[in-house]
Coordinates of C-alpha atoms in Angstrom, one line a residue:
M297 CA 166.3 0.5 99.5
A298 CA 168.8 0.5 96.4
E299 CA 167.9 3.1 93.8
R300 CA 166.7 0.9 90.8
A301 CA 167.8 2.7 87.7
D302 CA 170.7 0.9 86.1
R303 CA 174.0 1.4 82.8
W304 CA 170.8 0.1 80.8
S305 CA 167.4 2.5 82.4
T306 CA 166.6 5.7 80.7
V307 CA 164.0 6.6 83.6
P308 CA 165.9 6.7 86.3
V309 CA 163.5 4.4 89.1
R310 CA 164.3 4.9 92.3
R311 CA 161.7 1.6 93.4
R312 CA 159.5 -1.2 92.1
V313 CA 156.1 -2.0 92.8
L314 CA 155.3 -6.3 92.4
G315 CA 151.6 -6.4 91.8
V316 CA 150.4 -9.7 93.0
V317 CA 148.3 -11.4 90.5
R318 CA 145.6 -14.1 91.9
T319 CA 143.1 -14.1 89.7
L320 CA 141.7 -11.8 87.3
T321 CA 139.0 -9.5 89.7
A322 CA 142.4 -9.5 91.7
L323 CA 144.4 -7.8 88.5
D324 CA 141.2 -5.9 87.9
R325 CA 141.6 -4.0 91.4
L326 CA 145.2 -3.6 91.0
Q327 CA 144.2 -1.3 88.2
D328 CA 142.4 1.2 90.8
V329 CA 145.4 0.4 92.9
F330 CA 148.0 1.5 90.9
A331 CA 146.3 4.7 89.7
V332 CA 147.7 6.5 92.4
L333 CA 151.2 5.4 91.7
A334 CA 151.0 7.5 88.1
D335 CA 152.8 10.0 86.6
D336 CA 155.8 9.1 89.1
F337 CA 159.1 8.7 87.3
R338 CA 160.5 7.5 90.2
V339 CA 158.2 4.1 90.7
E340 CA 158.2 1.5 88.4
A341 CA 155.2 -1.9 88.2
R342 CA 156.0 -4.8 87.8
F343 CA 153.6 -8.8 88.4
A344 CA 153.7 -11.9 89.4
V345 CA 151.3 -14.5 89.4
A346 CA 150.7 -16.3 92.6
E347 CA 149.3 -19.6 91.7
G348 CA 146.7 -21.8 93.2
S349 CA 143.3 -19.9 92.5
Q350 CA 141.0 -22.3 91.1
F351 CA 140.3 -18.6 89.1
G352 CA 143.9 -18.7 87.9
A353 CA 143.1 -18.7 83.8
D354 CA 145.0 -17.1 81.7
L355 CA 146.6 -14.6 83.6
R356 CA 149.9 -14.4 82.0
G357 CA 148.1 -14.2 78.8
F358 CA 146.2 -10.8 80.1
L359 CA 149.2 -9.7 81.6
D360 CA 150.9 -9.9 78.3
A361 CA 148.1 -8.5 76.0
A362 CA 148.2 -5.1 79.1
G363 CA 151.7 -4.7 78.0
M364 CA 152.4 -5.6 81.7
R365 CA 155.9 -6.4 82.4
S366 CA 155.7 -9.5 84.9
L367 CA 157.9 -11.5 87.0
P368 CA 158.6 -15.6 87.9
W369 CA 157.1 -16.1 91.0
E370 CA 160.7 -16.5 93.0
S371 CA 162.2 -13.2 91.9
A372 CA 160.2 -11.1 93.5
T373 CA 162.9 -10.6 96.0
R374 CA 164.3 -7.8 98.0
E375 CA 166.9 -7.9 94.5
H376 CA 164.3 -7.2 91.7
V377 CA 161.2 -5.1 94.4
D378 CA 160.9 -2.9 97.1
L379 CA 157.1 -3.4 98.0
A380 CA 154.6 -5.4 97.1
V381 CA 150.7 -5.5 96.5
S382 CA 148.2 -8.1 96.6
P383 CA 144.1 -7.7 96.3
S384 CA 143.4 -10.6 98.8
S385 CA 145.2 -12.4 101.5
N386 CA 145.3 -15.7 99.9
G387 CA 148.9 -17.9 98.8
A388 CA 152.1 -17.9 99.3
L389 CA 152.2 -14.1 100.2
H390 CA 154.3 -15.7 103.3
E391 CA 157.2 -16.6 100.3
L392 CA 157.5 -12.5 98.8
D393 CA 161.1 -11.7 100.2
V394 CA 159.7 -7.7 100.4
P395 CA 156.9 -5.9 102.6
V396 CA 153.8 -7.0 101.3
V397 CA 150.2 -3.9 101.3
T398 CA 147.4 -6.8 101.0
L399 CA 143.4 -5.1 100.8
P400 CA 140.4 -5.8 99.4
H401 CA 139.7 -7.0 95.6
G402 CA 135.6 -5.6 96.3
A403 CA 133.7 -3.2 98.1
G404 CA 135.4 -4.2 101.7
Y405 CA 135.5 -7.1 103.3
H406 CA 131.9 -8.4 103.6
K407 CA 132.0 -12.2 102.4
L408 CA 132.3 -15.1 104.9
R409 CA 135.3 -17.2 103.5
P410 CA 134.6 -20.1 100.6
T411 CA 135.2 -23.7 101.2
D412 CA 135.5 -26.6 99.2
S413 CA 132.3 -27.8 100.4
G414 CA 130.2 -24.2 100.9
V415 CA 131.2 -21.4 103.3
A416 CA 133.2 -20.4 106.5
A417 CA 132.2 -18.7 109.7
D418 CA 134.9 -16.3 109.8
I419 CA 135.3 -12.9 107.1
S420 CA 137.1 -13.6 104.0
G421 CA 140.1 -11.7 103.9
L422 CA 140.6 -10.8 107.6
S423 CA 140.5 -14.8 108.5
A424 CA 143.6 -16.0 110.6
E425 CA 144.1 -18.3 108.6
Q426 CA 144.7 -16.7 105.1
L427 CA 146.9 -13.4 107.8
L428 CA 148.9 -15.5 109.7
H429 CA 151.8 -18.6 108.9
S430 CA 153.4 -20.2 111.8
G431 CA 151.9 -17.4 113.7
R432 CA 153.6 -14.4 112.3
V433 CA 151.1 -11.9 110.4
V434 CA 151.7 -11.7 106.3
P435 CA 150.8 -8.6 105.3
S436 CA 153.0 -5.3 106.3
V437 CA 150.0 -3.5 106.2
L438 CA 146.5 -4.7 105.9
A439 CA 144.5 -2.2 104.2
L440 CA 141.1 -1.8 104.9
S441 CA 138.0 0.2 102.8
H442 CA 136.0 1.5 106.2
R443 CA 136.6 2.0 109.8
N444 CA 133.8 -0.5 110.9
Q445 CA 136.2 -3.1 109.4
L446 CA 138.4 -2.4 112.2
E447 CA 136.7 -4.2 114.9
L448 CA 135.7 -7.6 112.6
L449 CA 139.6 -7.2 111.8
R450 CA 139.8 -7.1 116.2
E451 CA 137.7 -10.3 115.8
S452 CA 138.8 -12.4 113.4
C453 CA 142.9 -12.0 114.1
P454 CA 143.6 -9.9 116.4
P455 CA 147.5 -10.0 115.5
A456 CA 146.7 -8.3 112.5
A457 CA 145.1 -5.1 113.9
E458 CA 148.0 -3.7 114.9
R459 CA 149.0 -4.0 110.8
A460 CA 145.6 -1.8 110.0
A461 CA 145.5 0.8 107.7
V462 CA 141.8 2.6 106.9
V463 CA 142.4 3.6 103.2
G464 CA 138.9 3.7 101.8
D465 CA 138.4 1.8 98.7
P466 CA 140.1 3.6 95.4
C467 CA 137.3 1.7 93.2
F468 CA 134.3 3.6 94.7
A469 CA 137.0 6.6 94.3
R470 CA 136.6 6.5 90.3
L471 CA 133.4 5.8 89.8
R472 CA 132.8 8.9 91.8
A473 CA 135.2 11.2 90.2
S474 CA 133.8 9.0 86.6
L475 CA 129.7 11.1 87.6
P476 CA 130.3 14.1 84.9
M477 CA 131.7 11.5 82.3
R478 CA 128.1 9.6 82.5
E479 CA 127.1 11.4 78.3
R480 CA 130.4 10.9 77.6
Y481 CA 130.5 7.1 78.2
R482 CA 126.8 6.9 76.8
A483 CA 128.1 8.0 73.6
E484 CA 130.8 5.5 73.4
L485 CA 128.8 2.6 74.4
G486 CA 126.0 3.8 71.8
V487 CA 123.2 3.7 73.7
G488 CA 122.2 7.0 72.7
D489 CA 118.4 8.2 74.5
R490 CA 118.3 4.1 75.1
R491 CA 118.0 3.3 78.9
L492 CA 120.7 1.7 79.9
V493 CA 119.9 -1.6 82.3
L494 CA 122.9 -3.3 83.4
V495 CA 122.5 -7.3 84.7
S496 CA 125.7 -8.3 87.1
S497 CA 126.6 -11.5 88.5
T498 CA 129.1 -11.8 91.0
W499 CA 130.3 -15.7 91.0
G500 CA 129.1 -19.2 92.7
P501 CA 126.0 -21.3 93.1
N502 CA 123.9 -18.5 95.0
S503 CA 124.7 -15.7 92.5
L504 CA 121.8 -13.9 90.0
F505 CA 123.7 -15.4 86.5
A506 CA 123.6 -19.0 89.1
R507 CA 119.7 -18.7 89.9
H508 CA 118.9 -16.7 86.2
P509 CA 120.8 -17.1 83.5
G510 CA 118.2 -16.2 81.7
L511 CA 117.8 -13.0 83.2
A512 CA 119.7 -10.7 81.1
A513 CA 118.0 -12.5 77.7
E514 CA 114.3 -11.9 79.2
L515 CA 115.2 -8.4 79.7
T516 CA 116.7 -7.7 76.5
A517 CA 113.2 -9.4 74.8
A518 CA 111.0 -7.2 76.9
D519 CA 111.7 -4.4 76.1
P520 CA 114.1 -4.4 72.7
G521 CA 114.4 -0.2 73.3
A522 CA 116.4 -0.6 75.7
Q523 CA 120.3 -1.8 76.0
V524 CA 120.6 -4.7 78.5
A525 CA 124.6 -5.3 79.3
L526 CA 125.0 -8.2 81.4
V527 CA 128.8 -8.0 84.2
L528 CA 129.4 -11.3 85.0
H529 CA 132.4 -11.9 87.8
P530 CA 135.5 -12.5 86.8
N531 CA 135.4 -15.3 88.1
V532 CA 132.9 -16.7 86.2
W533 CA 134.9 -16.0 82.4
A534 CA 137.9 -17.8 84.3
R535 CA 136.0 -20.5 84.8
H536 CA 133.9 -21.7 82.5
S537 CA 135.9 -19.3 79.5
A538 CA 135.0 -16.4 77.0
W539 CA 134.4 -19.0 74.1
Q540 CA 131.7 -21.2 76.5
L541 CA 130.2 -18.1 77.8
G542 CA 129.7 -16.6 74.4
R543 CA 127.8 -20.0 73.5
W544 CA 125.6 -19.2 76.6
T545 CA 124.6 -16.3 75.7
R546 CA 124.5 -16.2 71.7
A547 CA 120.8 -16.1 71.1
A548 CA 120.3 -12.8 73.5
R549 CA 123.7 -10.9 72.1
R550 CA 121.6 -11.3 68.7
A551 CA 118.8 -9.6 69.9
G552 CA 121.3 -7.1 71.1
L553 CA 122.5 -7.9 74.6
L554 CA 125.9 -6.7 75.7
L555 CA 128.3 -8.8 77.2
V556 CA 131.1 -6.7 79.3
P557 CA 134.6 -8.6 79.0
P558 CA 136.1 -9.5 82.4
H559 CA 139.2 -6.5 82.2
R560 CA 137.4 -3.3 81.4
G561 CA 134.5 -1.5 81.3
W562 CA 132.1 -2.3 83.8
R563 CA 133.2 0.4 85.6
A564 CA 131.8 3.2 82.7
V565 CA 129.0 0.4 81.7
L566 CA 127.9 0.8 86.0
V567 CA 127.9 5.2 85.7
A568 CA 126.1 5.4 82.7
A569 CA 123.5 2.8 83.6
D570 CA 120.3 3.8 84.3
V571 CA 118.8 0.9 85.9
V572 CA 120.9 -1.9 87.9
V573 CA 119.8 -5.5 88.5
A574 CA 122.3 -6.9 91.1
D575 CA 123.1 -9.9 93.7
H576 CA 125.3 -9.5 96.3
G577 CA 128.4 -8.7 94.6
S578 CA 130.1 -5.8 94.7
L579 CA 128.9 -3.7 91.7
A580 CA 125.3 -4.1 94.4
L581 CA 127.1 -2.2 96.9
Y582 CA 128.7 0.3 94.5
A583 CA 125.5 1.1 92.6
A584 CA 123.1 2.0 95.7
A585 CA 126.0 4.2 97.3
L586 CA 126.1 5.5 93.6
G587 CA 122.2 6.4 94.2
K588 CA 122.0 4.0 91.5
P589 CA 117.9 2.9 90.5
L590 CA 119.0 -0.7 91.5
L591 CA 116.5 -4.3 91.9
L592 CA 118.3 -7.2 93.4
A593 CA 118.0 -11.1 91.9
G594 CA 119.8 -13.8 93.6
F595 CA 120.7 -11.9 97.0
G596 CA 123.0 -14.9 98.2
A597 CA 122.5 -13.1 101.7
D598 CA 124.2 -16.6 103.6
E599 CA 127.5 -16.0 101.8
L600 CA 127.3 -12.8 103.7
A601 CA 129.1 -11.4 107.4
P602 CA 125.8 -10.5 109.2
G603 CA 126.0 -6.5 109.7
T604 CA 128.1 -6.0 106.7
P605 CA 126.6 -3.0 104.5
I606 CA 126.2 -5.3 101.6
A607 CA 124.3 -7.5 104.3
E608 CA 121.9 -4.3 105.5
L609 CA 121.6 -3.6 101.4
G610 CA 119.9 -7.1 101.1
A611 CA 117.3 -5.8 104.0
R612 CA 116.7 -2.8 102.3
A613 CA 116.7 -3.2 98.7
R614 CA 113.6 -4.3 96.2
H615 CA 114.1 -7.5 95.3
L616 CA 113.3 -8.3 91.5
S617 CA 109.8 -10.9 91.2
S618 CA 108.7 -9.5 87.7
V619 CA 111.3 -8.2 84.2
S620 CA 108.3 -5.5 84.3
E621 CA 109.2 -4.3 87.5
V622 CA 112.3 -2.8 86.3
A623 CA 110.8 1.0 84.6
A624 CA 109.8 1.1 87.7
A625 CA 113.3 0.7 89.8
E626 CA 114.5 3.3 92.0
P627 CA 117.1 4.2 94.5
V628 CA 117.7 2.4 97.6
P629 CA 115.9 4.2 100.4
E630 CA 118.9 6.4 102.2
H631 CA 121.4 5.5 100.2
E632 CA 123.5 8.1 100.9
L633 CA 123.5 6.9 104.9
L634 CA 124.6 3.3 103.3
A635 CA 127.7 5.0 101.0
A636 CA 128.4 6.5 104.4
R637 CA 128.6 3.2 106.0
A638 CA 130.7 1.5 103.0
F639 CA 133.4 4.1 101.7
L640 CA 135.5 7.2 102.9
P641 CA 135.0 10.4 100.5
P642 CA 136.6 9.8 97.1
V643 CA 139.7 12.6 97.6
E644 CA 140.1 11.6 101.5
A645 CA 140.8 7.0 99.9
V646 CA 143.6 8.2 97.4
S647 CA 145.2 10.4 100.0
R648 CA 145.5 7.5 102.3
L649 CA 146.0 4.9 100.1
R650 CA 149.1 7.0 98.5
A651 CA 150.3 8.0 101.6
V652 CA 150.2 4.4 102.9
L653 CA 152.2 3.2 99.9
Y654 CA 154.5 6.2 99.7
A655 CA 155.3 5.3 103.3
Q656 CA 156.3 1.7 102.3
L657 CA 158.3 2.5 100.0
G658 CA 160.4 5.1 101.8
L659 CA 159.8 7.7 99.6
P660 CA 157.9 11.2 99.9
E661 CA 155.0 11.9 98.2
P662 CA 154.5 13.8 94.8
A663 CA 154.1 17.4 95.3
F664 CA 151.3 17.0 93.4
P665 CA 147.7 16.8 95.0
A666 CA 146.2 12.6 95.0
V667 CA 143.3 12.7 93.0
P668 CA 140.7 10.0 92.1
E669 CA 141.3 9.7 88.4
P670 CA 138.3 8.7 85.7
V671 CA 137.8 5.3 84.6
D672 CA 138.0 5.0 80.7
P673 CA 135.2 5.4 78.8
F674 CA 134.3 1.0 76.9
V675 CA 134.0 1.2 73.3
P676 CA 132.1 -2.6 73.0
L677 CA 133.9 -4.1 70.0
P678 CA 132.4 -5.9 66.8
D679 CA 130.6 -9.4 68.2

């Protein structure tokens, strides 16, 4: 591989990694992935937008606002980058002229593949339709978050199983590493001694926000002494717009509801939360695995692959029937076993992920150890 530093460079960069951004969800997950490359002056990041998603609105604006240097899709070649990382198996990844590492953008591969008419029978991210192009396996490495996904991959797309690597979940690793900072997160949120209730919704017609759009407002009104925070999947923001969501939650926000933006904050709010009300999205599994008192609402079991940890969560967790139940919410029974079925130990996860990335880059790993990085505090802006 060619060295990347040239006459105009200041830092002696040796390799360049491309973050492939198809949705806000992918951009959010890349923050966790690229954390394992931090503090290494040899590696530089670039980003490119993969067009074609129903939820790809305003991606370049988010990249620009974050100061993340982007490349045109047609420039994602060996001339400019050495490796691409995509938190999605969708899109024209076969067009990239570099090795590609794919990984899940949520808590593992557990949802059935969405279609225009509902869901397909195969698992999103592991299907042959997504992983193969003209009979060829597209990813150089297909990163899995747990060993139990290997069998799912072998059943769904046997040729891709040879490219699989179990690397863990960098997001959950960071959440676990952030637990000692819980009081700081609560202080930055201004919660004080109040109960912090986190309401979380994935996207789509079976989600909590679709079935119970006023639930966060009801909880805010039912317990004025608590702080309720609403976290919506980035796809909800991309599809309906920040302006529209602001209109829909206007009265609730005036009454004290905290609407958490899609590109920052939800991790710190989750760590700080006392109670979580969620659906079949990844945040529910993260909350359960952290031992948070959890209630489920709007759980779309038909969208989940049977036998996956989130499907198991739906069968074991208590389902909300009245807002009065929130005060008595408890952790999911035997949540430690559920966490072990879904996630690797945090240090093992970041160590495995870093090893895969550096092997693909053809560089020795840094001398300093790979440890999970705590998430940043979230300070709400004035409404």
